Amino acid sequence: MMPFSQYICSILLALSFLLSRAPGEGRDQGEGREVIGCRTVSDVINTPTGLEAAEDECYCVITADSEKLTNTAKVWIPERAARVRNGKRKFRTLWHRDDRIVLNYIASMVPGDPEKALRFSEISYEPVRMLKMDIATDMINNDDLGLWARCWKRKGS
């Protein structure tokens, strides 16, 4: 008979494989996709709203083509970054600044076109630590990531 600890570990291992994907992923949208985010959206307004759906909003899960996502540069954008000039170290603020400053920072951190990098940072002014991913508009319009969204109405609406 298998020891209880091995039995539990076997079940947990099996569950990890079973639950390693988002519900529905790989079934109706094809293999080779990864969930990259979730959001609420309005039926009548073409802008994202928040994380909790209001009565007239839907919950959406966004997926990307795994290979395209893997081949896309990614960069963490800190609130402030150090830079050395004339032998002196200075910090410059990156958040809420002109795009040129952020693009120069990205170019110094990752190879290739800085406009084609996924940008990650904290959401400022939030009471709890929340992270965000920014995707350049041109990347979305050109379908650089093979994005796909699946949305559901709020239960009871």
XYZ file of C-alpha atoms in Angstrom:
157
model
C 0.000 0.000 0.000
C 1.238 3.506 -0.907
C 2.146 5.761 2.072
C -0.372 8.559 2.664
C 2.170 11.324 1.866
C 2.961 9.757 -1.536
C -0.750 9.376 -2.223
C -1.385 13.086 -1.528
C 1.651 14.123 -3.616
C 0.405 12.013 -6.546
C -3.014 13.662 -6.381
C -1.496 17.150 -6.175
C 0.797 16.423 -9.129
C -2.129 15.172 -11.222
C -4.216 18.211 -10.265
C -1.380 20.573 -11.187
C -1.421 19.227 -14.759
C -5.195 19.326 -14.916
C -5.462 22.881 -13.581
C -2.395 24.399 -15.241
C -4.550 26.196 -17.828
C -7.334 28.698 -17.674
C -10.795 27.138 -18.055
C -11.549 26.608 -21.732
C -8.019 27.316 -22.894
C -6.868 25.032 -25.667
C -10.359 23.687 -26.362
C -12.239 26.151 -28.519
C -9.407 28.536 -29.332
C -6.678 26.065 -30.213
C -3.486 24.991 -28.523
C -0.518 27.336 -28.341
C -2.287 30.186 -26.560
C -1.639 31.801 -23.189
C -3.895 33.868 -20.971
C -2.283 37.291 -20.638
C -4.982 39.224 -18.831
C -8.536 39.757 -17.752
C -10.688 42.842 -17.652
C -14.260 44.047 -17.568
C -15.694 45.820 -20.583
C -18.925 47.617 -21.356
C -21.295 46.528 -24.122
C -21.759 50.099 -25.280
C -18.427 51.827 -24.597
C -15.222 50.712 -26.279
C -12.925 51.367 -23.303
C -11.750 49.156 -20.433
C -13.365 49.939 -17.105
C -12.079 47.932 -14.164
C -11.856 44.545 -12.533
C -15.338 44.291 -10.990
C -18.118 44.118 -13.579
C -21.047 46.483 -13.219
C -24.497 45.259 -14.196
C -24.106 46.174 -17.892
C -20.533 44.898 -18.275
C -18.855 41.636 -19.259
C -15.845 39.795 -17.881
C -13.227 39.143 -20.577
C -10.165 36.893 -20.711
C -7.498 37.849 -23.243
C -5.157 35.277 -24.751
C -2.130 35.603 -27.017
C -0.362 33.292 -29.414
C 2.301 31.553 -27.271
C 5.058 31.694 -29.886
C 4.464 35.364 -30.686
C 4.374 36.164 -26.967
C 7.634 34.298 -26.342
C 9.355 36.177 -29.183
C 8.202 39.604 -27.975
C 10.549 41.705 -25.833
C 9.315 42.430 -22.317
C 10.521 45.155 -19.977
C 9.787 46.240 -16.404
C 9.221 50.001 -16.152
C 10.150 51.213 -12.650
C 8.797 54.480 -11.315
C 12.343 55.863 -11.301
C 15.494 54.654 -13.049
C 19.149 55.493 -12.453
C 21.280 56.853 -15.234
C 24.938 57.874 -15.195
C 26.001 61.132 -16.822
C 29.436 62.706 -16.510
C 30.311 60.146 -13.867
C 27.348 61.136 -11.713
C 24.402 58.901 -10.985
C 21.024 60.585 -11.380
C 17.539 59.222 -11.033
C 14.843 60.153 -13.479
C 11.121 59.551 -13.179
C 9.636 57.332 -15.892
C 5.977 57.165 -14.903
C 3.592 59.821 -16.240
C 6.273 61.208 -18.544
C 6.604 61.840 -22.251
C 6.701 58.633 -24.326
C 10.145 59.574 -25.668
C 11.652 59.196 -22.177
C 10.034 55.794 -21.662
C 11.056 54.606 -25.154
C 14.668 55.669 -24.506
C 14.626 53.645 -21.283
C 13.169 50.599 -23.078
C 15.804 50.890 -25.838
C 18.510 50.784 -23.163
C 17.020 47.638 -21.616
C 15.939 45.346 -24.487
C 17.130 44.748 -28.054
C 15.015 45.679 -31.054
C 12.289 48.231 -31.561
C 11.253 49.718 -28.176
C 7.735 50.280 -29.577
C 7.370 46.485 -29.909
C 8.124 45.649 -26.257
C 5.494 44.709 -23.706
C 5.740 47.108 -20.764
C 5.093 45.963 -17.203
C 4.785 48.208 -14.150
C 2.835 48.826 -10.990
C -0.405 50.761 -11.186
C 0.243 54.052 -9.425
C -2.068 55.442 -6.774
C -3.573 52.068 -5.861
C -3.957 51.207 -2.162
C -2.922 47.600 -2.871
C -0.067 46.569 -5.147
C -1.443 45.920 -8.622
C 0.485 45.281 -11.810
C -0.319 46.212 -15.380
C 0.872 45.303 -18.849
C 0.837 47.957 -21.558
C 0.688 46.898 -25.193
C 1.488 49.515 -27.844
C -1.532 50.436 -29.971
C 0.328 49.544 -33.186
C 1.048 46.056 -31.810
C -2.678 45.555 -31.271
C -3.684 47.043 -34.632
C -1.059 44.924 -36.467
C -2.073 41.773 -34.539
C 1.565 41.264 -33.472
C 0.517 38.994 -30.581
C -2.433 37.185 -32.155
C -4.702 38.495 -29.399
C -8.076 36.895 -28.807
C -10.715 37.776 -26.216
C -13.548 35.715 -24.783
C -16.191 37.566 -22.790
C -19.030 36.491 -20.510
C -21.993 38.398 -19.163
C -22.205 38.848 -15.439
C -24.202 36.083 -13.804
C -27.808 37.162 -13.424
C -27.705 39.930 -16.048
